[in-house]
């Protein structure tokens, strides 16, 4: 989750600069870092439950996957609200997977595109190598060219390679 969140933050800030919204750079960086906070919270709760004998058999891979997919956005938004973080971050956490996102919400559009890009290059829980980023609504809304999208993918692939190299150096 940390590799995904940090890659999304890097990509989001890059997209903000590329599409000439540098004023959103800090907002999208932080928004991308916390967009999946609900997953981290749920994993922590499920891990604690799995240590309890009466729940250990109930916490399966299928349950974990189902809860992460269905509940992490609402849980994340509520968690950020309980921390009194600005609404922009709550909306990003809540709406980064909705089918019809607000096209006028530039930070949300940027984080959604960065999230998709990370999944495309393998920096996420869900690998989507066949995803065509240029065909996504967010790319069109933001006016990101095919060349810029290719640059974004290269940026993320380089970040992933550096992350892997650092992991091996530490391990």
PDB file of C-alpha atoms in Angstrom:
ATOM      1  CA  UNK A   1       0.000   0.000   0.000  1.00  0.00           C
ATOM      2  CA  UNK A   2       2.832   2.395   0.759  1.00  0.00           C
ATOM      3  CA  UNK A   3       4.458   1.865  -2.656  1.00  0.00           C
ATOM      4  CA  UNK A   4       1.098   2.431  -4.350  1.00  0.00           C
ATOM      5  CA  UNK A   5       0.254   5.539  -2.319  1.00  0.00           C
ATOM      6  CA  UNK A   6       3.669   7.127  -2.769  1.00  0.00           C
ATOM      7  CA  UNK A   7       3.664   6.363  -6.508  1.00  0.00           C
ATOM      8  CA  UNK A   8       0.165   7.863  -6.800  1.00  0.00           C
ATOM      9  CA  UNK A   9       1.383  10.962  -4.962  1.00  0.00           C
ATOM     10  CA  UNK A  10       4.381  11.324  -7.282  1.00  0.00           C
ATOM     11  CA  UNK A  11       2.197  10.795 -10.372  1.00  0.00           C
ATOM     12  CA  UNK A  12      -0.516  13.151  -9.134  1.00  0.00           C
ATOM     13  CA  UNK A  13       1.893  15.993  -8.528  1.00  0.00           C
ATOM     14  CA  UNK A  14       3.479  15.383 -11.948  1.00  0.00           C
ATOM     15  CA  UNK A  15       0.060  15.402 -13.658  1.00  0.00           C
ATOM     16  CA  UNK A  16      -0.908  18.637 -11.884  1.00  0.00           C
ATOM     17  CA  UNK A  17       2.191  20.347 -13.252  1.00  0.00           C
ATOM     18  CA  UNK A  18       1.796  18.803 -16.707  1.00  0.00           C
ATOM     19  CA  UNK A  19      -1.821  19.926 -17.145  1.00  0.00           C
ATOM     20  CA  UNK A  20      -0.970  23.379 -15.820  1.00  0.00           C
ATOM     21  CA  UNK A  21      -2.653  23.128 -12.425  1.00  0.00           C
ATOM     22  CA  UNK A  22       0.446  23.588 -10.241  1.00  0.00           C
ATOM     23  CA  UNK A  23      -1.722  25.222  -7.579  1.00  0.00           C
ATOM     24  CA  UNK A  24      -3.162  21.743  -6.926  1.00  0.00           C
ATOM     25  CA  UNK A  25       0.259  20.066  -6.614  1.00  0.00           C
ATOM     26  CA  UNK A  26       0.390  19.860  -2.823  1.00  0.00           C
ATOM     27  CA  UNK A  27      -3.297  18.986  -2.530  1.00  0.00           C
ATOM     28  CA  UNK A  28      -3.123  16.100  -4.998  1.00  0.00           C
ATOM     29  CA  UNK A  29       0.141  14.846  -3.506  1.00  0.00           C
ATOM     30  CA  UNK A  30      -1.436  14.573  -0.047  1.00  0.00           C
ATOM     31  CA  UNK A  31      -4.764  13.380  -1.471  1.00  0.00           C
ATOM     32  CA  UNK A  32      -3.021  10.567  -3.318  1.00  0.00           C
ATOM     33  CA  UNK A  33      -1.074   9.567  -0.216  1.00  0.00           C
ATOM     34  CA  UNK A  34      -4.308   9.129   1.747  1.00  0.00           C
ATOM     35  CA  UNK A  35      -6.730   7.993  -0.980  1.00  0.00           C
ATOM     36  CA  UNK A  36      -6.534   4.334   0.123  1.00  0.00           C
ATOM     37  CA  UNK A  37      -6.297   4.943   3.886  1.00  0.00           C
ATOM     38  CA  UNK A  38      -9.480   2.913   4.263  1.00  0.00           C
ATOM     39  CA  UNK A  39      -7.628  -0.168   2.970  1.00  0.00           C
ATOM     40  CA  UNK A  40      -4.912   0.261   5.570  1.00  0.00           C
ATOM     41  CA  UNK A  41      -7.504   0.666   8.322  1.00  0.00           C
ATOM     42  CA  UNK A  42      -9.479  -2.400   7.178  1.00  0.00           C
ATOM     43  CA  UNK A  43      -6.333  -4.527   6.883  1.00  0.00           C
ATOM     44  CA  UNK A  44      -5.352  -3.551  10.410  1.00  0.00           C
ATOM     45  CA  UNK A  45      -8.796  -4.444  11.786  1.00  0.00           C
ATOM     46  CA  UNK A  46      -8.900  -7.744   9.886  1.00  0.00           C
ATOM     47  CA  UNK A  47      -5.381  -8.600  11.038  1.00  0.00           C
ATOM     48  CA  UNK A  48      -6.409  -7.964  14.647  1.00  0.00           C
ATOM     49  CA  UNK A  49      -9.532 -10.095  14.155  1.00  0.00           C
ATOM     50  CA  UNK A  50      -7.563 -12.960  12.633  1.00  0.00           C
ATOM     51  CA  UNK A  51      -5.528 -13.169  15.853  1.00  0.00           C
ATOM     52  CA  UNK A  52      -8.688 -13.817  17.881  1.00  0.00           C
ATOM     53  CA  UNK A  53      -9.579 -17.542  17.984  1.00  0.00           C
ATOM     54  CA  UNK A  54     -13.307 -16.964  17.493  1.00  0.00           C
ATOM     55  CA  UNK A  55     -12.693 -14.947  14.273  1.00  0.00           C
ATOM     56  CA  UNK A  56      -9.574 -16.587  12.842  1.00  0.00           C
ATOM     57  CA  UNK A  57     -11.445 -19.023  10.593  1.00  0.00           C
ATOM     58  CA  UNK A  58     -13.789 -16.289   9.306  1.00  0.00           C
ATOM     59  CA  UNK A  59     -11.059 -13.951   8.021  1.00  0.00           C
ATOM     60  CA  UNK A  60     -10.308 -15.408   4.599  1.00  0.00           C
ATOM     61  CA  UNK A  61      -8.574 -14.009   1.521  1.00  0.00           C
ATOM     62  CA  UNK A  62     -11.986 -13.738  -0.143  1.00  0.00           C
ATOM     63  CA  UNK A  63     -13.375 -11.732   2.762  1.00  0.00           C
ATOM     64  CA  UNK A  64     -10.359  -9.438   2.807  1.00  0.00           C
ATOM     65  CA  UNK A  65     -10.629  -8.800  -0.945  1.00  0.00           C
ATOM     66  CA  UNK A  66     -14.395  -8.208  -0.742  1.00  0.00           C
ATOM     67  CA  UNK A  67     -14.100  -5.748   2.148  1.00  0.00           C
ATOM     68  CA  UNK A  68     -11.229  -3.871   0.546  1.00  0.00           C
ATOM     69  CA  UNK A  69     -13.115  -3.551  -2.741  1.00  0.00           C
ATOM     70  CA  UNK A  70     -16.487  -2.617  -1.286  1.00  0.00           C
ATOM     71  CA  UNK A  71     -15.769  -0.615   1.854  1.00  0.00           C
ATOM     72  CA  UNK A  72     -12.383   1.093   1.723  1.00  0.00           C
ATOM     73  CA  UNK A  73     -13.636   4.314   0.124  1.00  0.00           C
ATOM     74  CA  UNK A  74     -16.423   5.012   2.620  1.00  0.00           C
ATOM     75  CA  UNK A  75     -14.270   3.940   5.577  1.00  0.00           C
ATOM     76  CA  UNK A  76     -11.380   6.093   4.359  1.00  0.00           C
ATOM     77  CA  UNK A  77     -13.565   9.170   3.947  1.00  0.00           C
ATOM     78  CA  UNK A  78     -15.025   8.716   7.435  1.00  0.00           C
ATOM     79  CA  UNK A  79     -11.575   8.219   8.923  1.00  0.00           C
ATOM     80  CA  UNK A  80     -10.264  11.408   7.292  1.00  0.00           C
ATOM     81  CA  UNK A  81     -13.352  13.294   8.489  1.00  0.00           C
ATOM     82  CA  UNK A  82     -12.760  12.041  12.039  1.00  0.00           C
ATOM     83  CA  UNK A  83      -9.237  13.451  11.789  1.00  0.00           C
ATOM     84  CA  UNK A  84     -10.722  16.787  10.665  1.00  0.00           C
ATOM     85  CA  UNK A  85      -8.763  16.751   7.427  1.00  0.00           C
ATOM     86  CA  UNK A  86     -10.043  19.103   4.716  1.00  0.00           C
ATOM     87  CA  UNK A  87     -13.027  17.963   2.687  1.00  0.00           C
ATOM     88  CA  UNK A  88     -10.968  17.769  -0.509  1.00  0.00           C
ATOM     89  CA  UNK A  89      -9.134  14.731   0.921  1.00  0.00           C
ATOM     90  CA  UNK A  90     -12.346  13.138   2.159  1.00  0.00           C
ATOM     91  CA  UNK A  91     -13.868  13.472  -1.331  1.00  0.00           C
ATOM     92  CA  UNK A  92     -10.778  11.962  -2.963  1.00  0.00           C
ATOM     93  CA  UNK A  93     -10.887   8.976  -0.596  1.00  0.00           C
ATOM     94  CA  UNK A  94     -14.650   8.557  -1.038  1.00  0.00           C
ATOM     95  CA  UNK A  95     -14.912   9.111  -4.812  1.00  0.00           C
ATOM     96  CA  UNK A  96     -11.724   7.756  -6.352  1.00  0.00           C
ATOM     97  CA  UNK A  97     -13.632   4.680  -7.620  1.00  0.00           C
ATOM     98  CA  UNK A  98     -17.111   6.093  -8.358  1.00  0.00           C
ATOM     99  CA  UNK A  99     -18.469   5.551 -11.860  1.00  0.00           C
ATOM    100  CA  UNK A 100     -19.472   9.173 -12.446  1.00  0.00           C
ATOM    101  CA  UNK A 101     -16.931  11.440 -10.720  1.00  0.00           C
ATOM    102  CA  UNK A 102     -17.401  15.193 -10.694  1.00  0.00           C
ATOM    103  CA  UNK A 103     -15.540  16.383 -13.832  1.00  0.00           C
ATOM    104  CA  UNK A 104     -15.114  19.837 -12.275  1.00  0.00           C
ATOM    105  CA  UNK A 105     -13.185  18.430  -9.302  1.00  0.00           C
ATOM    106  CA  UNK A 106      -9.661  18.726 -10.705  1.00  0.00           C
ATOM    107  CA  UNK A 107      -7.839  17.193  -7.700  1.00  0.00           C
ATOM    108  CA  UNK A 108     -10.140  14.153  -7.815  1.00  0.00           C
ATOM    109  CA  UNK A 109      -9.644  13.757 -11.567  1.00  0.00           C
ATOM    110  CA  UNK A 110      -5.864  13.941 -11.159  1.00  0.00           C
ATOM    111  CA  UNK A 111      -5.706  11.369  -8.319  1.00  0.00           C
ATOM    112  CA  UNK A 112      -8.065   9.018 -10.196  1.00  0.00           C
ATOM    113  CA  UNK A 113      -5.830   9.122 -13.276  1.00  0.00           C
ATOM    114  CA  UNK A 114      -2.695   8.612 -11.176  1.00  0.00           C
ATOM    115  CA  UNK A 115      -4.356   5.660  -9.430  1.00  0.00           C
ATOM    116  CA  UNK A 116      -5.194   4.057 -12.785  1.00  0.00           C
ATOM    117  CA  UNK A 117      -1.667   4.697 -14.058  1.00  0.00           C
ATOM    118  CA  UNK A 118      -0.152   3.028 -10.998  1.00  0.00           C
ATOM    119  CA  UNK A 119      -2.370  -0.028 -11.473  1.00  0.00           C
ATOM    120  CA  UNK A 120      -1.391  -0.172 -15.141  1.00  0.00           C
ATOM    121  CA  UNK A 121       2.339  -0.335 -14.411  1.00  0.00           C
ATOM    122  CA  UNK A 122       1.947  -2.753 -11.487  1.00  0.00           C
ATOM    123  CA  UNK A 123       2.222  -0.395  -8.528  1.00  0.00           C
ATOM    124  CA  UNK A 124      -1.016  -1.365  -6.869  1.00  0.00           C
ATOM    125  CA  UNK A 125      -3.016  -4.295  -5.584  1.00  0.00           C
ATOM    126  CA  UNK A 126      -4.704  -4.724  -8.947  1.00  0.00           C
ATOM    127  CA  UNK A 127      -2.471  -5.075 -12.012  1.00  0.00           C
ATOM    128  CA  UNK A 128      -4.168  -3.735 -15.169  1.00  0.00           C
ATOM    129  CA  UNK A 129      -1.506  -3.836 -17.921  1.00  0.00           C
ATOM    130  CA  UNK A 130      -4.080  -3.649 -20.733  1.00  0.00           C
ATOM    131  CA  UNK A 131      -5.631  -0.423 -19.448  1.00  0.00           C
ATOM    132  CA  UNK A 132      -5.496   2.350 -22.067  1.00  0.00           C
ATOM    133  CA  UNK A 133      -4.941   5.487 -20.021  1.00  0.00           C
ATOM    134  CA  UNK A 134      -5.643   7.819 -22.935  1.00  0.00           C
ATOM    135  CA  UNK A 135      -9.136   6.357 -23.256  1.00  0.00           C
ATOM    136  CA  UNK A 136     -10.037   7.180 -19.653  1.00  0.00           C
ATOM    137  CA  UNK A 137     -12.482  10.003 -18.980  1.00  0.00           C
ATOM    138  CA  UNK A 138      -9.957  11.610 -16.613  1.00  0.00           C
ATOM    139  CA  UNK A 139      -7.292  11.883 -19.304  1.00  0.00           C
ATOM    140  CA  UNK A 140      -9.771  13.605 -21.608  1.00  0.00           C
ATOM    141  CA  UNK A 141     -11.124  15.887 -18.888  1.00  0.00           C
ATOM    142  CA  UNK A 142      -7.609  16.963 -17.946  1.00  0.00           C
ATOM    143  CA  UNK A 143      -6.488  17.280 -21.576  1.00  0.00           C
ATOM    144  CA  UNK A 144      -3.511  14.969 -21.154  1.00  0.00           C
ATOM    145  CA  UNK A 145      -1.920  14.088 -24.501  1.00  0.00           C
ATOM    146  CA  UNK A 146      -0.793  10.608 -25.535  1.00  0.00           C
ATOM    147  CA  UNK A 147       2.820  11.797 -25.252  1.00  0.00           C
ATOM    148  CA  UNK A 148       2.230  13.027 -21.703  1.00  0.00           C
ATOM    149  CA  UNK A 149       0.566   9.731 -20.812  1.00  0.00           C
ATOM    150  CA  UNK A 150       3.594   7.838 -22.138  1.00  0.00           C
ATOM    151  CA  UNK A 151       5.846  10.107 -20.063  1.00  0.00           C
ATOM    152  CA  UNK A 152       3.704   9.372 -16.995  1.00  0.00           C
ATOM    153  CA  UNK A 153       4.037   5.628 -17.527  1.00  0.00           C
ATOM    154  CA  UNK A 154       7.817   5.966 -17.878  1.00  0.00           C
ATOM    155  CA  UNK A 155       7.950   8.067 -14.699  1.00  0.00           C
ATOM    156  CA  UNK A 156       6.065   5.361 -12.792  1.00  0.00           C
ATOM    157  CA  UNK A 157       8.078   2.497 -14.269  1.00  0.00           C
ATOM    158  CA  UNK A 158      11.285   4.292 -13.228  1.00  0.00           C
ATOM    159  CA  UNK A 159       9.864   4.887  -9.736  1.00  0.00           C
ATOM    160  CA  UNK A 160       8.920   1.213  -9.491  1.00  0.00           C
ATOM    161  CA  UNK A 161      12.415   0.133 -10.550  1.00  0.00           C
ATOM    162  CA  UNK A 162      13.980   2.454  -7.962  1.00  0.00           C
ATOM    163  CA  UNK A 163      11.616   1.195  -5.300  1.00  0.00           C
ATOM    164  CA  UNK A 164      12.452  -2.431  -6.104  1.00  0.00           C
ATOM    165  CA  UNK A 165      16.182  -1.667  -6.098  1.00  0.00           C
ATOM    166  CA  UNK A 166      15.874   0.031  -2.708  1.00  0.00           C
ATOM    167  CA  UNK A 167      13.895  -2.915  -1.340  1.00  0.00           C
ATOM    168  CA  UNK A 168      16.588  -5.350  -2.440  1.00  0.00           C
ATOM    169  CA  UNK A 169      19.350  -3.144  -1.033  1.00  0.00           C
ATOM    170  CA  UNK A 170      17.629  -3.044   2.364  1.00  0.00           C
ATOM    171  CA  UNK A 171      16.722  -6.745   2.390  1.00  0.00           C
TER     172      UNK A 171
END
